[in-house]
mmCIF file of C-alpha atoms in Angstrom:
data_model
loop_
_atom_site.group_PDB
_atom_site.id
_atom_site.type_symbol
_atom_site.label_atom_id
_atom_site.label_comp_id
_atom_site.label_asym_id
_atom_site.label_seq_id
_atom_site.Cartn_x
_atom_site.Cartn_y
_atom_site.Cartn_z
ATOM 1 C CA MET A 29 66.627 109.598 108.172
ATOM 2 C CA PHE A 30 70.890 109.312 107.783
ATOM 3 C CA GLY A 31 71.035 107.627 103.805
ATOM 4 C CA ILE A 32 71.709 104.708 105.149
ATOM 5 C CA ARG A 33 70.393 101.192 104.418
ATOM 6 C CA ARG A 34 70.728 97.259 105.061
ATOM 7 C CA VAL A 35 71.540 95.350 102.220
ATOM 8 C CA PRO A 36 72.791 92.067 101.561
ATOM 9 C CA PHE A 37 76.160 91.377 100.432
ATOM 10 C CA ALA A 38 76.761 89.856 97.340
ATOM 11 C CA GLY A 39 79.895 89.319 97.176
ATOM 12 C CA ILE A 40 82.778 91.661 96.944
ATOM 13 C CA ARG A 41 81.602 92.923 93.667
ATOM 14 C CA PHE A 42 78.836 94.277 95.611
ATOM 15 C CA PHE A 43 81.390 97.249 95.535
ATOM 16 C CA ARG A 44 81.821 97.924 92.064
ATOM 17 C CA ALA A 45 77.461 98.591 91.729
ATOM 18 C CA LEU A 46 77.329 100.303 95.285
ATOM 19 C CA ARG A 47 74.980 102.862 95.011
ATOM 20 C CA LEU A 48 75.188 104.370 98.481
ATOM 21 C CA LEU A 49 77.183 103.719 101.473
ATOM 22 C CA SER A 50 75.455 101.149 103.198
ATOM 23 C CA VAL A 51 75.667 99.389 106.834
ATOM 24 C CA LEU A 52 75.824 96.091 106.492
ATOM 25 C CA HIS A 53 73.857 93.611 109.281
ATOM 26 C CA PHE A 54 76.449 91.247 110.394
ATOM 27 C CA ASP A 55 74.752 87.888 109.092
ATOM 28 C CA TYR A 56 73.696 89.519 105.640
ATOM 29 C CA TRP A 57 77.937 89.072 106.238
ATOM 30 C CA ARG A 58 78.069 86.182 107.770
ATOM 31 C CA ASP A 59 75.361 84.060 105.266
ATOM 32 C CA ARG A 60 76.462 85.796 101.851
ATOM 33 C CA ASN A 61 76.896 83.393 99.375
ATOM 34 C CA GLU A 62 80.235 80.753 99.914
ATOM 35 C CA THR A 63 81.142 80.887 96.387
ATOM 36 C CA GLU A 64 80.934 84.972 95.372
ATOM 37 C CA ARG A 65 82.233 85.632 99.396
ATOM 38 C CA LYS A 66 85.577 83.967 97.668
ATOM 39 C CA LYS A 67 85.240 86.492 94.265
ATOM 40 C CA LYS A 68 88.323 88.930 95.032
ATOM 41 C CA TYR A 69 88.535 92.236 93.758
ATOM 42 C CA THR A 70 91.018 92.404 91.243
ATOM 43 C CA ALA A 71 91.561 96.333 89.442
ATOM 44 C CA GLU A 72 91.536 96.308 85.266
ATOM 45 C CA PRO A 73 94.259 97.399 83.774
ATOM 46 C CA GLY A 74 95.702 100.780 84.104
ATOM 47 C CA GLU A 75 93.240 101.045 86.809
ATOM 48 C CA PRO A 76 95.345 103.342 89.239
ATOM 49 C CA ALA A 77 96.440 101.707 92.307
ATOM 50 C CA GLY A 78 96.219 104.480 94.797
ATOM 51 C CA SER A 79 99.204 104.676 97.711
ATOM 52 C CA CYS A 80 98.981 100.919 98.806
ATOM 53 C CA ASP A 81 99.890 97.781 97.334
ATOM 54 C CA PHE A 82 97.902 94.854 98.393
ATOM 55 C CA GLY A 83 99.007 92.609 95.860
ATOM 56 C CA PRO A 84 95.859 90.287 93.698
ATOM 57 C CA ALA A 85 93.283 90.928 96.653
ATOM 58 C CA ARG A 86 92.806 94.283 97.657
ATOM 59 C CA VAL A 87 90.148 94.196 100.711
ATOM 60 C CA ALA A 88 91.596 96.199 103.732
ATOM 61 C CA GLY A 89 89.305 95.948 107.293
ATOM 62 C CA GLN A 90 89.458 98.831 110.117
ATOM 63 C CA LEU A 91 87.893 97.213 113.187
ATOM 64 C CA GLY A 92 86.697 99.756 115.257
ATOM 65 C CA MET A 93 86.704 102.630 113.231
ATOM 66 C CA GLY A 94 85.599 105.550 115.235
ATOM 67 C CA LYS A 95 83.861 107.992 113.113
ATOM 68 C CA GLY A 96 85.322 106.624 109.973
ATOM 69 C CA GLN A 97 88.124 109.849 109.301
ATOM 70 C CA PHE A 98 90.605 107.070 108.691
ATOM 71 C CA ILE A 99 88.577 104.703 106.540
ATOM 72 C CA SER A 100 87.346 107.661 104.216
ATOM 73 C CA GLN A 101 90.158 109.402 103.487
ATOM 74 C CA MET A 102 92.149 105.806 103.021
ATOM 75 C CA SER A 103 89.580 104.813 100.320
ATOM 76 C CA ILE A 104 89.686 108.007 98.914
ATOM 77 C CA ARG A 105 93.338 108.306 98.332
ATOM 78 C CA ASN A 106 93.062 104.139 97.600
ATOM 79 C CA PRO A 107 90.628 103.749 94.960
ATOM 80 C CA ALA A 108 91.523 100.077 93.908
ATOM 81 C CA ILE A 109 90.736 98.889 97.405
ATOM 82 C CA ASN A 110 87.617 97.914 98.914
ATOM 83 C CA PHE A 111 87.542 99.093 102.639
ATOM 84 C CA ILE A 112 85.469 97.343 105.279
ATOM 85 C CA GLY A 113 84.929 99.678 108.561
ATOM 86 C CA ILE A 114 83.304 97.518 111.118
ATOM 87 C CA ASP A 115 81.749 99.000 114.394
ATOM 88 C CA ILE A 116 78.864 97.580 116.677
ATOM 89 C CA TYR A 117 77.812 101.277 117.192
ATOM 90 C CA ASP A 118 75.106 103.176 115.306
ATOM 91 C CA GLU A 119 75.730 105.845 115.864
ATOM 92 C CA LEU A 120 79.269 105.916 114.734
ATOM 93 C CA LEU A 121 78.239 103.963 111.745
ATOM 94 C CA ARG A 122 75.954 106.768 110.918
ATOM 95 C CA ARG A 123 78.914 109.501 111.074
ATOM 96 C CA ALA A 124 81.592 106.625 109.408
ATOM 97 C CA SER A 125 78.732 107.016 106.171
ATOM 98 C CA GLU A 126 77.893 110.954 106.285
ATOM 99 C CA LYS A 127 81.531 111.312 106.679
ATOM 100 C CA ALA A 128 82.430 108.766 103.530
ATOM 101 C CA ARG A 129 79.969 110.534 101.331
ATOM 102 C CA ALA A 130 80.997 114.594 101.994
ATOM 103 C CA VAL A 131 84.807 113.668 101.556
ATOM 104 C CA TRP A 132 83.842 112.017 97.937
ATOM 105 C CA ARG A 133 81.529 114.667 97.080
ATOM 106 C CA GLY A 134 84.268 116.982 97.648
ATOM 107 C CA GLN A 135 86.134 114.989 95.344
ATOM 108 C CA GLY A 136 83.678 115.217 92.857
ATOM 109 C CA HIS A 137 81.735 111.941 92.887
ATOM 110 C CA ASP A 138 78.117 110.902 94.481
ATOM 111 C CA GLU A 139 78.939 107.755 95.411
ATOM 112 C CA VAL A 140 80.968 106.337 97.143
ATOM 113 C CA PRO A 141 82.170 102.989 95.468
ATOM 114 C CA ASN A 142 84.879 101.032 97.157
ATOM 115 C CA LEU A 143 83.619 101.574 101.154
ATOM 116 C CA ALA A 144 81.493 99.382 103.231
ATOM 117 C CA LEU A 145 80.426 99.467 106.969
ATOM 118 C CA VAL A 146 79.516 96.674 109.191
ATOM 119 C CA ARG A 147 77.651 96.175 112.271
ATOM 120 C CA GLY A 148 79.280 93.453 114.082
ATOM 121 C CA ASN A 149 81.380 92.564 117.186
ATOM 122 C CA VAL A 150 85.293 91.589 116.139
ATOM 123 C CA GLU A 151 84.588 88.759 118.605
ATOM 124 C CA TYR A 152 82.740 86.945 115.854
ATOM 125 C CA LEU A 153 85.655 88.196 112.732
ATOM 126 C CA GLU A 154 86.242 84.683 111.372
ATOM 127 C CA GLN A 155 82.520 84.177 110.881
ATOM 128 C CA MET A 156 82.550 87.255 109.204
ATOM 129 C CA PHE A 157 84.868 86.761 106.465
ATOM 130 C CA ALA A 158 86.506 83.572 104.864
ATOM 131 C CA PRO A 159 90.108 82.557 105.611
ATOM 132 C CA GLY A 160 92.580 84.497 103.459
ATOM 133 C CA GLU A 161 89.791 87.073 102.156
ATOM 134 C CA LEU A 162 91.797 90.316 104.274
ATOM 135 C CA THR A 163 94.994 91.621 103.068
ATOM 136 C CA ARG A 164 95.286 94.111 105.488
ATOM 137 C CA ILE A 165 93.882 95.276 108.342
ATOM 138 C CA TYR A 166 94.056 98.040 110.749
ATOM 139 C CA LEU A 167 94.047 98.839 114.474
ATOM 140 C CA ASN A 168 93.544 102.273 115.194
ATOM 141 C CA PHE A 169 93.736 104.098 118.841
ATOM 142 C CA SER A 170 91.083 100.280 120.036
ATOM 143 C CA ASP A 171 90.396 100.764 123.522
ATOM 144 C CA PRO A 172 93.242 99.739 125.527
ATOM 145 C CA TRP A 173 91.144 97.978 128.430
ATOM 146 C CA PRO A 174 93.462 98.804 131.085
ATOM 147 C CA LYS A 175 92.932 96.608 134.382
ATOM 148 C CA LYS A 176 94.930 93.028 133.469
ATOM 149 C CA LYS A 177 91.044 91.325 134.343
ATOM 150 C CA HIS A 178 90.172 92.854 130.968
ATOM 151 C CA ALA A 179 93.644 92.025 128.679
ATOM 152 C CA LYS A 180 91.339 89.325 127.053
ATOM 153 C CA ARG A 181 89.401 91.973 125.744
ATOM 154 C CA ARG A 182 92.361 94.050 124.197
ATOM 155 C CA LEU A 183 92.209 93.634 119.993
ATOM 156 C CA THR A 184 96.117 92.347 119.978
ATOM 157 C CA HIS A 185 95.768 89.814 122.741
ATOM 158 C CA PRO A 186 97.186 87.086 121.620
ATOM 159 C CA ARG A 187 93.426 85.272 120.947
ATOM 160 C CA TYR A 188 92.279 87.820 118.694
ATOM 161 C CA LEU A 189 95.683 87.116 116.823
ATOM 162 C CA LEU A 190 94.464 83.810 116.397
ATOM 163 C CA LYS A 191 91.440 85.349 114.346
ATOM 164 C CA TYR A 192 93.405 88.219 112.348
ATOM 165 C CA ARG A 193 95.678 85.056 111.432
ATOM 166 C CA ASP A 194 92.683 82.789 109.781
ATOM 167 C CA VAL A 195 91.042 86.369 107.587
ATOM 168 C CA LEU A 196 94.781 86.917 106.310
ATOM 169 C CA ASN A 197 95.878 86.360 103.220
ATOM 170 C CA GLU A 198 99.343 85.336 102.373
ATOM 171 C CA ASP A 199 100.321 88.482 102.346
ATOM 172 C CA GLY A 200 98.622 89.922 104.970
ATOM 173 C CA GLU A 201 99.482 92.660 107.286
ATOM 174 C CA ILE A 202 98.384 94.005 110.097
ATOM 175 C CA HIS A 203 99.163 98.419 111.154
ATOM 176 C CA PHE A 204 98.365 99.453 114.623
ATOM 177 C CA LYS A 205 98.580 102.902 116.141
ATOM 178 C CA THR A 206 97.705 103.863 119.772
ATOM 179 C CA ASP A 207 98.240 107.132 122.675
ATOM 180 C CA SER A 208 98.235 104.073 125.345
ATOM 181 C CA LEU A 209 102.189 103.183 126.026
ATOM 182 C CA THR A 210 100.302 100.556 128.485
ATOM 183 C CA LEU A 211 98.359 98.937 125.703
ATOM 184 C CA PHE A 212 101.773 99.329 122.972
ATOM 185 C CA GLU A 213 103.892 97.398 125.407
ATOM 186 C CA PHE A 214 101.351 95.039 125.706
ATOM 187 C CA SER A 215 100.897 94.136 122.065
ATOM 188 C CA LEU A 216 104.312 94.383 121.202
ATOM 189 C CA ASN A 217 104.579 91.216 123.517
ATOM 190 C CA SER A 218 101.667 89.631 122.048
ATOM 191 C CA PHE A 219 103.049 90.043 118.386
ATOM 192 C CA SER A 220 106.329 88.744 119.478
ATOM 193 C CA ASP A 221 104.966 85.597 121.121
ATOM 194 C CA ALA A 222 102.623 84.873 118.196
ATOM 195 C CA GLY A 223 105.831 84.485 116.214
ATOM 196 C CA LEU A 224 105.073 87.693 114.354
ATOM 197 C CA GLN A 225 107.653 90.280 112.365
ATOM 198 C CA MET A 226 107.176 93.320 113.273
ATOM 199 C CA ARG A 227 108.981 96.308 111.618
ATOM 200 C CA ASN A 228 108.424 100.154 111.229
ATOM 201 C CA ILE A 229 108.173 100.207 114.695
ATOM 202 C CA SER A 230 107.513 103.989 116.038
ATOM 203 C CA LEU A 231 107.759 105.268 119.998
ATOM 204 C CA ASP A 232 106.594 108.529 118.588
ATOM 205 C CA LEU A 233 104.867 108.600 115.296
ATOM 206 C CA HIS A 234 104.141 112.421 114.557
ATOM 207 C CA ARG A 235 107.909 113.806 116.298
ATOM 208 C CA ASP A 236 108.851 115.620 113.320
ATOM 209 C CA GLY A 237 105.258 116.216 112.437
ATOM 210 C CA PRO A 238 102.483 115.223 110.928
ATOM 211 C CA ARG A 239 103.437 112.203 108.614
ATOM 212 C CA GLU A 240 101.878 112.526 104.934
ATOM 213 C CA ASP A 241 102.409 109.738 103.785
ATOM 214 C CA LEU A 242 99.377 108.467 106.643
ATOM 215 C CA VAL A 243 96.540 109.021 107.168
ATOM 216 C CA MET A 244 94.933 110.397 110.949
ATOM 217 C CA THR A 245 92.176 109.396 112.910
ATOM 218 C CA GLU A 246 90.184 111.993 114.591
ATOM 219 C CA TYR A 247 91.230 110.559 117.987
ATOM 220 C CA GLU A 248 94.853 111.106 116.548
ATOM 221 C CA ALA A 249 94.685 114.288 115.420
ATOM 222 C CA LYS A 250 93.868 115.220 118.811
ATOM 223 C CA PHE A 251 96.443 113.945 120.687
ATOM 224 C CA HIS A 252 98.794 115.150 118.449
ATOM 225 C CA GLY A 253 97.961 118.906 119.005
ATOM 226 C CA GLN A 254 98.658 117.969 122.420
ATOM 227 C CA GLY A 255 101.875 117.285 122.343
ATOM 228 C CA LYS A 256 101.282 113.363 122.750
ATOM 229 C CA PRO A 257 103.118 110.436 121.389
ATOM 230 C CA ILE A 258 101.710 108.304 119.076
ATOM 231 C CA TYR A 259 103.338 104.259 119.011
ATOM 232 C CA ARG A 260 103.198 102.584 115.399
ATOM 233 C CA LEU A 261 104.089 99.265 114.050
ATOM 234 C CA GLU A 262 103.511 96.471 111.451
ATOM 235 C CA ALA A 263 103.239 93.032 112.344
ATOM 236 C CA VAL A 264 103.406 91.029 108.754
ATOM 237 C CA VAL A 265 101.475 88.027 109.026
ATOM 238 C CA GLY A 266 101.485 86.170 105.613
ATOM 239 C CA VAL A 267 103.404 83.620 104.185
ATOM 240 C CA ARG A 268 104.733 85.881 101.208
ATOM 241 C CA ALA A 269 104.414 88.983 102.921
ATOM 242 C CA ILE A 270 106.827 87.620 105.488
ATOM 243 C CA GLU A 271 109.084 86.095 103.316
ATOM 244 C CA GLU A 272 109.128 89.890 100.954
ATOM 245 C CA ASN A 273 109.932 91.274 104.599
ATOM 246 C CA ARG A 274 113.189 89.210 105.082
ATOM 247 C CA GLN A 275 114.476 89.787 101.755
ATOM 248 C CA ARG A 276 114.365 93.873 102.482
ATOM 249 C CA ILE A 277 115.838 92.526 105.643
ATOM 250 C CA ALA A 278 118.714 90.856 103.754
ATOM 251 C CA ARG A 279 118.634 93.690 101.084
ATOM 252 C CA GLU A 280 119.823 96.468 103.530
ATOM 253 C CA TRP A 281 121.886 94.428 105.800
ATOM 254 C CA ASP A 282 123.858 93.315 102.573
ATOM 255 C CA GLU A 283 123.587 96.876 102.010
ATOM 256 C CA GLN A 284 125.379 98.286 105.028
ATOM 257 C CA PHE A 285 128.023 95.436 105.113
ATOM 258 C CA ARG A 286 129.207 96.486 101.333
ATOM 259 C CA ARG A 287 129.396 99.900 102.736
ATOM 260 C CA GLY A 288 131.430 98.445 106.240
ATOM 261 C CA GLY A 289 128.247 99.661 108.531
ATOM 262 C CA ALA A 290 127.862 96.273 109.441
ATOM 263 C CA LYS A 291 130.009 93.974 110.933
ATOM 264 C CA GLU A 292 128.043 90.665 109.952
ATOM 265 C CA PRO A 293 127.169 88.917 106.424
ATOM 266 C CA PRO A 294 123.429 89.677 105.994
ATOM 267 C CA PRO A 295 121.098 86.896 106.832
ATOM 268 C CA SER A 296 119.811 84.582 104.989
ATOM 269 C CA SER A 297 116.423 84.821 103.932
ATOM 270 C CA ALA A 298 115.815 80.878 104.497
ATOM 271 C CA GLU A 299 117.329 81.395 107.951
#
């Protein structure tokens, strides 16, 4: 009725032959052939890499995608990256499917070549993906579960961070946004306790106006219109991503030191 169909997933190459935006049942995703699931989609020479650099394994997942505005816009902004939206609610999957097709049709495309939607529970994330299969995870406006007794349900709880570490590759990152100060404080502590490096931490993301380099979700646009602050951070997970982040910090410290703005020499990337 809504142009949604369930099909067996035949590996990452499925994206390149996708004719209709599909909603894939969790069991199909989990039971993919092991050889096929490890095949990574790599952009062909000359193919646009989009606004994000994900390295050779360009697969990103949004966990709890809402109505699909974010992942639809990300897919069209970054045509050489494969996006996977995961949610457990049929109605949200339907809306996201319609929105993605509308976005791509607006650009003159009848197909959605780099986005698939999965009906599944994040609780079983490590069963859906092989180790190192994702390069980035997006957590946008997850349920804050404000009661302390429900803390383990928060998607930035340490038990979930262990799952993310398992499915992210050496370039892996987690990008997190929320309107809940309580959840943001909890998440800062969770990421820190897990030993993850954090960068681009913001307590009011759109303080100076909407960030044109970032895609807003439906909730984000609503909250920004109401004048509410949006909290955001990026957590660096993969080994190579951590080393690149250390080198970036060292370069910035070195630049400040040479300009006289830092009293201490830059930290060593080996420390």
